[in-house]
PDB file of C-alpha atoms in Angstrom:
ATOM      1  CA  UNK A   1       0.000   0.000   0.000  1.00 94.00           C
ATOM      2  CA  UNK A   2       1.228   3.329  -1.043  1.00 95.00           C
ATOM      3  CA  UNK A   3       0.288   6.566   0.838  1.00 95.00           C
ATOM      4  CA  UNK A   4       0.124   9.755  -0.549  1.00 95.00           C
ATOM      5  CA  UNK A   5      -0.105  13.167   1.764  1.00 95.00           C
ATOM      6  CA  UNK A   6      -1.476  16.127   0.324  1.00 96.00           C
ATOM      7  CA  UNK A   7      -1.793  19.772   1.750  1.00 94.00           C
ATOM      8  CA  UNK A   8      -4.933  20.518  -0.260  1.00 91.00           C
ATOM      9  CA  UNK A   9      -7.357  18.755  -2.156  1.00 89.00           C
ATOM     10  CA  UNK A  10      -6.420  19.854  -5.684  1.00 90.00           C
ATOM     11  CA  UNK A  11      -3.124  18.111  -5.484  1.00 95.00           C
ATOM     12  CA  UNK A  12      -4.988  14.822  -4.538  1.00 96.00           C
ATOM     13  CA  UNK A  13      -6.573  15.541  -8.282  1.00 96.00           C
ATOM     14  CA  UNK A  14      -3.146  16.069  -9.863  1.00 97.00           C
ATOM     15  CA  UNK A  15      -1.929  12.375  -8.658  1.00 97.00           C
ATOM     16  CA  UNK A  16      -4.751  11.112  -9.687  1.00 98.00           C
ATOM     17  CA  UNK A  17      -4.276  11.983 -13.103  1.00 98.00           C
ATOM     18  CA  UNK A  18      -0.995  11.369 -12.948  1.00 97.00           C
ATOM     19  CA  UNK A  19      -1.351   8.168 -12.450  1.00 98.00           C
ATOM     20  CA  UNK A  20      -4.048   7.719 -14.873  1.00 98.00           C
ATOM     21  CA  UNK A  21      -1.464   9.153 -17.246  1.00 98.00           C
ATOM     22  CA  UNK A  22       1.060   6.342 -16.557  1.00 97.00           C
ATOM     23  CA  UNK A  23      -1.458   3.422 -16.530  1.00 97.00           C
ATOM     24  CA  UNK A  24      -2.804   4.962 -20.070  1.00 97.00           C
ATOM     25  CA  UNK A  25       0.612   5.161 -21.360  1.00 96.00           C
ATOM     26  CA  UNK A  26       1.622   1.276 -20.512  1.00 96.00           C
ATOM     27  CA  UNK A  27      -1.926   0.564 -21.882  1.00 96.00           C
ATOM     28  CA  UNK A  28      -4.112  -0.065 -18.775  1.00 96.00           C
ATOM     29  CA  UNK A  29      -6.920   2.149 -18.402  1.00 97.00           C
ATOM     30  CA  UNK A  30      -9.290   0.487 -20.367  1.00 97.00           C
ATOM     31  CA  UNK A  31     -11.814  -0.352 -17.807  1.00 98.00           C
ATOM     32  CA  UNK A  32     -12.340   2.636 -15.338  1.00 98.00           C
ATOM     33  CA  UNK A  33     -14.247   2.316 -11.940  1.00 98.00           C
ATOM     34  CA  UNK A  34     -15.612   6.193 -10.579  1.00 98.00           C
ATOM     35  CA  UNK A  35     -17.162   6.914  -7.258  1.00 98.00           C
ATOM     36  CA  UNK A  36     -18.793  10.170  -6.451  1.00 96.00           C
ATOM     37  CA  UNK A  37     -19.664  12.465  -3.293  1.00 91.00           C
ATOM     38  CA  UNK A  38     -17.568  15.628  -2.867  1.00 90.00           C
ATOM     39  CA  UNK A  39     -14.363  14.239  -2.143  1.00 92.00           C
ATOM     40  CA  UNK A  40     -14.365  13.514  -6.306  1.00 96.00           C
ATOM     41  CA  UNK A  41     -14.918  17.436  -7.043  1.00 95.00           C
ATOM     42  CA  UNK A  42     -11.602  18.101  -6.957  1.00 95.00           C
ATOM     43  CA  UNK A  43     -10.715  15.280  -8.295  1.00 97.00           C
ATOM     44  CA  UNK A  44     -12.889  15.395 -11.663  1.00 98.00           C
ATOM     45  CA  UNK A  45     -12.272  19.207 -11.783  1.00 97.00           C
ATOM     46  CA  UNK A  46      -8.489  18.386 -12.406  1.00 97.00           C
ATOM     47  CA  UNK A  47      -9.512  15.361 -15.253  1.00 98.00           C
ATOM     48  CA  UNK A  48     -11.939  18.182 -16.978  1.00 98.00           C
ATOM     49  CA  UNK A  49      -9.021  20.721 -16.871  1.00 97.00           C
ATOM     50  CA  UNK A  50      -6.158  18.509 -18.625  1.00 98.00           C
ATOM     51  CA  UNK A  51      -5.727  17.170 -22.193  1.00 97.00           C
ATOM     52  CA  UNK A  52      -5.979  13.315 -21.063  1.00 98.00           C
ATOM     53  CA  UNK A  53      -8.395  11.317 -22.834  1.00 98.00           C
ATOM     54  CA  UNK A  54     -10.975   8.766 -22.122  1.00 98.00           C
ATOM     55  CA  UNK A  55     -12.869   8.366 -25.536  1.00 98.00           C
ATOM     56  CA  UNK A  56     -11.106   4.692 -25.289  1.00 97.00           C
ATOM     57  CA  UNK A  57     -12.215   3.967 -21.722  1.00 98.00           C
ATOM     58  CA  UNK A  58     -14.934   2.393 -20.346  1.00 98.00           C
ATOM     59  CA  UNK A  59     -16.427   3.621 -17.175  1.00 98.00           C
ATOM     60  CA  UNK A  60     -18.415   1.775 -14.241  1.00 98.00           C
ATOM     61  CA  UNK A  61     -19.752   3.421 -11.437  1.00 98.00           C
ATOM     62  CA  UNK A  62     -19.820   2.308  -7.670  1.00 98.00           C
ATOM     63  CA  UNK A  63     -23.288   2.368  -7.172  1.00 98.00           C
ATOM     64  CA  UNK A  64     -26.719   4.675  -6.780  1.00 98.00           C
ATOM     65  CA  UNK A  65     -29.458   5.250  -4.763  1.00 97.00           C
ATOM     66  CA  UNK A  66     -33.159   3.266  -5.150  1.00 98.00           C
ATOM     67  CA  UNK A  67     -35.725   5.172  -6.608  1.00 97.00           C
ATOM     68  CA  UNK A  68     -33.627   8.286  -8.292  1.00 96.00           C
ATOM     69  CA  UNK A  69     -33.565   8.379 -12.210  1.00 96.00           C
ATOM     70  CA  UNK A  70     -30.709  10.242 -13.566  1.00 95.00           C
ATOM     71  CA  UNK A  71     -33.408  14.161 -14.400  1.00 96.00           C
ATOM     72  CA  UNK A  72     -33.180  13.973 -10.555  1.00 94.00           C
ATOM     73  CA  UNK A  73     -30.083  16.331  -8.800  1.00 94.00           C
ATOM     74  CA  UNK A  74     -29.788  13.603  -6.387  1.00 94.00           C
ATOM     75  CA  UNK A  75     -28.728  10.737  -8.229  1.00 96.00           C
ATOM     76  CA  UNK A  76     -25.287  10.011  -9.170  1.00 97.00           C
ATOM     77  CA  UNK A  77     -26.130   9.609 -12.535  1.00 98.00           C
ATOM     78  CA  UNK A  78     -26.946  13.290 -12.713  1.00 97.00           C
ATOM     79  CA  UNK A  79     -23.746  13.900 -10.456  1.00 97.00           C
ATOM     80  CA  UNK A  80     -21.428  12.083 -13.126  1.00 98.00           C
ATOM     81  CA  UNK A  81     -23.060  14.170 -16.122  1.00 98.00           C
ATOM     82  CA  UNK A  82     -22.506  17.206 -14.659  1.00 97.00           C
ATOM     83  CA  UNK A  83     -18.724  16.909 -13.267  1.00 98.00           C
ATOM     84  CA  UNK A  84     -17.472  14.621 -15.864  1.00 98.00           C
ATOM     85  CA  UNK A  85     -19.471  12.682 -18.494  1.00 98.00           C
ATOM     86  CA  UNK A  86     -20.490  16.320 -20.591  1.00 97.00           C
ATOM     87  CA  UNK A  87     -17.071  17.477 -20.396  1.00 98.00           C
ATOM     88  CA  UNK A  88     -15.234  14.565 -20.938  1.00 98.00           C
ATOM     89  CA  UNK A  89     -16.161  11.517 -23.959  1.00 98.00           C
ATOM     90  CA  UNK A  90     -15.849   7.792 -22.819  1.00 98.00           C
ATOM     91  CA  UNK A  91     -16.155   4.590 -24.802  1.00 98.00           C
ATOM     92  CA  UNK A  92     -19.305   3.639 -22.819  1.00 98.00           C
ATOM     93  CA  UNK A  93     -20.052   4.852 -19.191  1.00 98.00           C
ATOM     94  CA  UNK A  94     -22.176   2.160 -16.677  1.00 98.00           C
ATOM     95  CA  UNK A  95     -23.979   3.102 -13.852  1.00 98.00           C
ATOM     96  CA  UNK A  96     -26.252   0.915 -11.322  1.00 98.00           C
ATOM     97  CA  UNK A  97     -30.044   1.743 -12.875  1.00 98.00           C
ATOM     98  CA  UNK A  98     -31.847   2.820  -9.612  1.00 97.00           C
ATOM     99  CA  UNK A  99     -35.377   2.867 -10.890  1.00 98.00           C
ATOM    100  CA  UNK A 100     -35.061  -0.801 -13.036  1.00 97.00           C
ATOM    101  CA  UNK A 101     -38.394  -2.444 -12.435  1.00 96.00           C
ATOM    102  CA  UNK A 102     -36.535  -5.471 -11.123  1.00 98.00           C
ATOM    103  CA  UNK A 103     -33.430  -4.615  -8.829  1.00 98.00           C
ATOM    104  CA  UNK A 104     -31.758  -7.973  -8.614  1.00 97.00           C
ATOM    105  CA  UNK A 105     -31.673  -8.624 -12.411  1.00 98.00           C
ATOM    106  CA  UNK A 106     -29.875  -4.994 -12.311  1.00 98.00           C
ATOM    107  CA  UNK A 107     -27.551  -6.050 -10.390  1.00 98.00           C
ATOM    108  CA  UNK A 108     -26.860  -9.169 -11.770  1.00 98.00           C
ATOM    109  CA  UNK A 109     -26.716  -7.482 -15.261  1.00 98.00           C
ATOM    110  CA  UNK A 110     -24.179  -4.896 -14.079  1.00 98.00           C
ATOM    111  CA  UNK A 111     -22.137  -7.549 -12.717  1.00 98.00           C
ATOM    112  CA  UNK A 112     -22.000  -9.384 -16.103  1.00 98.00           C
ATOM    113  CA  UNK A 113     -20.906  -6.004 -17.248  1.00 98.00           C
ATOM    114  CA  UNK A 114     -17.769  -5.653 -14.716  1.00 98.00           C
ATOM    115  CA  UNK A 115     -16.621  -9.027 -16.385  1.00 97.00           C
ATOM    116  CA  UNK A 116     -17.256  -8.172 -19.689  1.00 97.00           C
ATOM    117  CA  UNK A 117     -14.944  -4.888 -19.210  1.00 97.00           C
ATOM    118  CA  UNK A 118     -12.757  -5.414 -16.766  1.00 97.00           C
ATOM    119  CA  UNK A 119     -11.660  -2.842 -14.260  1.00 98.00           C
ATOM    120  CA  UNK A 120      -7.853  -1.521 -14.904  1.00 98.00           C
ATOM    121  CA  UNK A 121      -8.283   1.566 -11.864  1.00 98.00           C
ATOM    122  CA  UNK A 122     -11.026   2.044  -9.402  1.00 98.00           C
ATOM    123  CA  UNK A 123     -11.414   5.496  -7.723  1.00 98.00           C
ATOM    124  CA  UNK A 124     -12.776   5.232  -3.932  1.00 98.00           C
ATOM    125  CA  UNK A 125     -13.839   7.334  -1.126  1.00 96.00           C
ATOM    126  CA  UNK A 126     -14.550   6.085   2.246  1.00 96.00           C
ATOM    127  CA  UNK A 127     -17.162   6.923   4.585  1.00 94.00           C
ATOM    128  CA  UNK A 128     -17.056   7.412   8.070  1.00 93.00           C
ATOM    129  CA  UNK A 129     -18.246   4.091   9.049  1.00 95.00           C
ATOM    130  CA  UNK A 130     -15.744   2.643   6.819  1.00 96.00           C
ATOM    131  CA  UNK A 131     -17.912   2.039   4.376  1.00 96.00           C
ATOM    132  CA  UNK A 132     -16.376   1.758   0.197  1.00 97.00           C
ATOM    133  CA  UNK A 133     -18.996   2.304  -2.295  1.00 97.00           C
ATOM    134  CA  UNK A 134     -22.129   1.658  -0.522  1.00 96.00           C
ATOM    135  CA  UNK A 135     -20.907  -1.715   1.432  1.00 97.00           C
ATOM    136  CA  UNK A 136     -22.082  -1.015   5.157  1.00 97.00           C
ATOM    137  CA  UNK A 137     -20.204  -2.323   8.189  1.00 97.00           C
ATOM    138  CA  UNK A 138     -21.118  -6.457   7.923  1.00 97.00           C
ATOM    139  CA  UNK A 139     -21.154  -6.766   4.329  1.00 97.00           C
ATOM    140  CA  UNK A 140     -19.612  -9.926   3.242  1.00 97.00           C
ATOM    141  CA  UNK A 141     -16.249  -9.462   1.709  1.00 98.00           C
ATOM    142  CA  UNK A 142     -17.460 -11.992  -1.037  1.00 98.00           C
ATOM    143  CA  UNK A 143     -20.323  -9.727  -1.957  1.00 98.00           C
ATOM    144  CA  UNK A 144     -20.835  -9.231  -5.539  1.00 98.00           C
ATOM    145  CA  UNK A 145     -23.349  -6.154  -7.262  1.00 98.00           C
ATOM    146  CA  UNK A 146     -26.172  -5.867  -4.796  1.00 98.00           C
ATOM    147  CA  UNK A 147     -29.089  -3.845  -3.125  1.00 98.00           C
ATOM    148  CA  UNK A 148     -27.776  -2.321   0.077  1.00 97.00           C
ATOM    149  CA  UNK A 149     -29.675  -1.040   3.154  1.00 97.00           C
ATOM    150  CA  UNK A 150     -28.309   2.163   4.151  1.00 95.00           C
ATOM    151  CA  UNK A 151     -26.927   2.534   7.941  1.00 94.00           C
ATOM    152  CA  UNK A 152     -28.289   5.216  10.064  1.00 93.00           C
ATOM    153  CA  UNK A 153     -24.829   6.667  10.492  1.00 91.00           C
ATOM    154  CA  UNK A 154     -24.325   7.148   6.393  1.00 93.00           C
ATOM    155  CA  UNK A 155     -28.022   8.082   6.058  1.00 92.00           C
ATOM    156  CA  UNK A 156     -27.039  11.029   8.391  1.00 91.00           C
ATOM    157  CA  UNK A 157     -24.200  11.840   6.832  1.00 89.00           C
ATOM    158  CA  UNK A 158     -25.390  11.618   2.947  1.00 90.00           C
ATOM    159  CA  UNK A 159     -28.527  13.433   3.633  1.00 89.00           C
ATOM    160  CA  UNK A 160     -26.666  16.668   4.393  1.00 84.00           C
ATOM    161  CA  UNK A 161     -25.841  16.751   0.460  1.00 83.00           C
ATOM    162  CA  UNK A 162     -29.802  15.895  -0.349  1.00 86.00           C
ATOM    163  CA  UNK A 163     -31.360  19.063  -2.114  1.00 74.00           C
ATOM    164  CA  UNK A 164     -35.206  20.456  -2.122  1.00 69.00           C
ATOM    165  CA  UNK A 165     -35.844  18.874   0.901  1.00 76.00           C
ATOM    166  CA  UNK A 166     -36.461  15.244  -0.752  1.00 85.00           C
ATOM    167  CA  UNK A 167     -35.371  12.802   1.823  1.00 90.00           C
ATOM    168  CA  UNK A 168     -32.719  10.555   1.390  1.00 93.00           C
ATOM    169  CA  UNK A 169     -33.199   6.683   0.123  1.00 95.00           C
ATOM    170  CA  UNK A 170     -32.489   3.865   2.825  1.00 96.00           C
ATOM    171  CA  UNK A 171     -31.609   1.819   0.035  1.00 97.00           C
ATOM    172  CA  UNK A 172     -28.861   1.614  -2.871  1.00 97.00           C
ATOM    173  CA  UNK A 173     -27.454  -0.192  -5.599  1.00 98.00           C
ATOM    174  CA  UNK A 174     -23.952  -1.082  -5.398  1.00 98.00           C
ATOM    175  CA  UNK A 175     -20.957  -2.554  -6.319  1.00 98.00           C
ATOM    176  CA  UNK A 176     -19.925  -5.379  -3.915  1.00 98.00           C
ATOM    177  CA  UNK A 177     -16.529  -5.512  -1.871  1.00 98.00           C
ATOM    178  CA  UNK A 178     -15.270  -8.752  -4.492  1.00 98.00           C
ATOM    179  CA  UNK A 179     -16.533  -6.420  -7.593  1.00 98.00           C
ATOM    180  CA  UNK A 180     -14.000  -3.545  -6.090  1.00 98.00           C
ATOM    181  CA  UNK A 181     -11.299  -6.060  -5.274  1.00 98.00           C
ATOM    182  CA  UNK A 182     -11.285  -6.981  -8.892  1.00 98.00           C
ATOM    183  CA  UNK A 183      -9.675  -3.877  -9.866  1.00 98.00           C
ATOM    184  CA  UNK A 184      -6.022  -4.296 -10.754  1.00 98.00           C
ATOM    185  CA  UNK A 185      -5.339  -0.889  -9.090  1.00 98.00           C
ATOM    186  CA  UNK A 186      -7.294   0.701  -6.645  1.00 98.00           C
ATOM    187  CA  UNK A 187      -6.763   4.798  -5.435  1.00 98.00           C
ATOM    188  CA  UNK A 188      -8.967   5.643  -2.327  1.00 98.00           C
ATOM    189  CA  UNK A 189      -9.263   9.068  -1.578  1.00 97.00           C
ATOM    190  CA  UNK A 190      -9.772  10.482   1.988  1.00 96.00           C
ATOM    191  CA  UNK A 191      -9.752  13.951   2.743  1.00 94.00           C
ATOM    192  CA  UNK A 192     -11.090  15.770   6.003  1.00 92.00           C
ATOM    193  CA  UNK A 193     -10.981  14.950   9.561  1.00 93.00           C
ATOM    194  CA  UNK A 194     -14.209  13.339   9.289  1.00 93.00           C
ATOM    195  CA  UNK A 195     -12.329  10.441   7.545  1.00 94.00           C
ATOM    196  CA  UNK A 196      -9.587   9.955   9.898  1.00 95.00           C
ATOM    197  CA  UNK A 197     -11.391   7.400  12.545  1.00 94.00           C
ATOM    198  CA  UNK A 198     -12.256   5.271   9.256  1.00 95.00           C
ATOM    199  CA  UNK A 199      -8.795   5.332   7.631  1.00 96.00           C
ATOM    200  CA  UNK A 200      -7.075   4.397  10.339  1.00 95.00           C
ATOM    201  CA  UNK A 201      -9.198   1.268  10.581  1.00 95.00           C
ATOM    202  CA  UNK A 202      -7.065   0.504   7.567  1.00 96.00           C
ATOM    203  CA  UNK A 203      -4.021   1.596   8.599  1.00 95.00           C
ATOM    204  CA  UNK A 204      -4.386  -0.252  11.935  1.00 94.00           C
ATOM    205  CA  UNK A 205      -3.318  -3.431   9.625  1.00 94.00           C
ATOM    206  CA  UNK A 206      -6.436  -5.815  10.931  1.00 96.00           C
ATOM    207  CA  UNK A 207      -8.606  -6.949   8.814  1.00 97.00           C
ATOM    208  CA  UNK A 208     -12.673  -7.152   9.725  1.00 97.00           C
ATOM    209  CA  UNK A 209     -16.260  -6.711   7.995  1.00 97.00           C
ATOM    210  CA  UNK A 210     -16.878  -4.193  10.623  1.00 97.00           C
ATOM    211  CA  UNK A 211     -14.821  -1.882   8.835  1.00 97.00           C
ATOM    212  CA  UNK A 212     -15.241  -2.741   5.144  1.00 98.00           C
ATOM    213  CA  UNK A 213     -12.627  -0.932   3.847  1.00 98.00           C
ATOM    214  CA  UNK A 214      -9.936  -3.217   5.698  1.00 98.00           C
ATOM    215  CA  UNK A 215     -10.671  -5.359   2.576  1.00 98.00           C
ATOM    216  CA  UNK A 216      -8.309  -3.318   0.849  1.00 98.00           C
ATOM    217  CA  UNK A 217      -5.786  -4.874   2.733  1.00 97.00           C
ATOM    218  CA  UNK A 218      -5.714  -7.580   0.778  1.00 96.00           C
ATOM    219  CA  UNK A 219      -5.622  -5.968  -2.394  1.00 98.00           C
ATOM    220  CA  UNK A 220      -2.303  -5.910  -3.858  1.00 97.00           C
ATOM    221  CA  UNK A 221      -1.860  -2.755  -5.274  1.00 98.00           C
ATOM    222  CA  UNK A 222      -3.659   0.131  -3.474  1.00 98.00           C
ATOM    223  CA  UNK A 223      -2.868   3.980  -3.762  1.00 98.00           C
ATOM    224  CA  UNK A 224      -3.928   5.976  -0.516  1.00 97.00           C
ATOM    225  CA  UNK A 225      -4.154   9.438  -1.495  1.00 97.00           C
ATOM    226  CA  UNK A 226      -5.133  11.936   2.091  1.00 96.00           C
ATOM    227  CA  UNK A 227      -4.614  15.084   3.426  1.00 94.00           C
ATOM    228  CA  UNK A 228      -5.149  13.703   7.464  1.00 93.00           C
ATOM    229  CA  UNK A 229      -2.121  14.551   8.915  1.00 90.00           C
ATOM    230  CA  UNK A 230      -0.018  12.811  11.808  1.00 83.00           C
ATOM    231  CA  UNK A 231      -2.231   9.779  10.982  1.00 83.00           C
ATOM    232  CA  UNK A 232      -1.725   6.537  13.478  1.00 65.00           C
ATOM    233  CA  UNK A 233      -0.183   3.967  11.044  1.00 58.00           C
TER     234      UNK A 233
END
């Protein structure tokens, strides 16, 4: 695991592209996993600012919430248009279909996908709880494209980015913790001192599905990019 410390978040945005650069130039970025929430602003803000291009690249997201179609400013479908998918061309672009009539064919569908176009970098945040994607505390590290119940904790915390008052879904679509794992490089992003009780979970070295994100742990090539100083490692 490599570790990355950054004084501000725009330089967490300038690694990433630089090492999207390097992977594109040995010829692996062809599958491309993105996550959203705000720690990504920066992030996609520095990808929509530089010449590199993913009209090759095929893009998955993590996940998305039950019940939001991509007209509504909720959804991360609407997110992804509107920080990187009009500003920037991809091959294709995937995202979990949160209004499909049938939820488990969805997810089984989007899993086919994953293995169809396999993932060469996967972007990740982590939530407070130590949750990646949308893979609560408990979630089997086997888990595979699913429907997720939301915890109270990340309820609370997500619905603080909700607008027009609509409340917040307790459910979600989302990648599972063997579907990230798949990734042949994985960069998790963690910025804020909101972050630091979850990322040194990870740090901490022991591995447990009460802290999902210790899964990376076992992943062998993971990027750690944070600006959470004087962390306990």
């Amino acid at each position: 695991m490599t570790i990355i410390t950054v004084e501000e978040p725009k330089q967490a945005g300038q690694h990433v592209l630089e090492i999207l650069k390097e992977q594109q130039d040995e010829g692996k970025l062809n599958g491309f996993g993105l996550a959203t929430g705000s720690t990504m602003i920066p992030v996609y803000e520095t990808l929509v600012n530089s010449d590199i291009s993913f009209e090759e690249v095929t893009a998955f997201n993590l996940d998305e919430y039950v019940g939001l179609d991509d007209s509504n400013k909720n959804s991360y479908a609407f997110f992804m248009q509107e920080h990187l998918f009009s500003k920037k061309k991809f091959k294709r672009t995937f995202i979990p279909n949160g209004v499909a009539e049938n939820l488990e064919e969805e997810c089984a569908t989007y899993e086919r996908r994953l293995s169809e176009f396999p993932l060469d970098v996967q972007l990740l945040g982590i939530g407070e709880n130590g949750h990646i994607a949308f893979n609560e505390p408990g979630t089997s590290f086997d888990s595979v494209t699913h429907v997720e119940t939301l915890t109270d904790s990340t309820l609370g915390v997500n619905s603080a980015f909700f607008g027009n008052d609509e409340p917040i879904p307790a459910t979600a679509l989302t990648m599972g913790i063997s579907s990230i794992l798949a990734a042949k490089k994985i960069i998790l992003i963690a910025l804020g001192e909101r972050k630091r009780f979850a990322l040194e979970r990870l740090l901490a070295g022991t591995v447990t599905v009460d802290y999902p994100v210790t899964a990376l742990l076992g992943h062998a090539d993971v990027t750690v990019i944070t600006d959470i100083k004087g962390l306990n490692k």
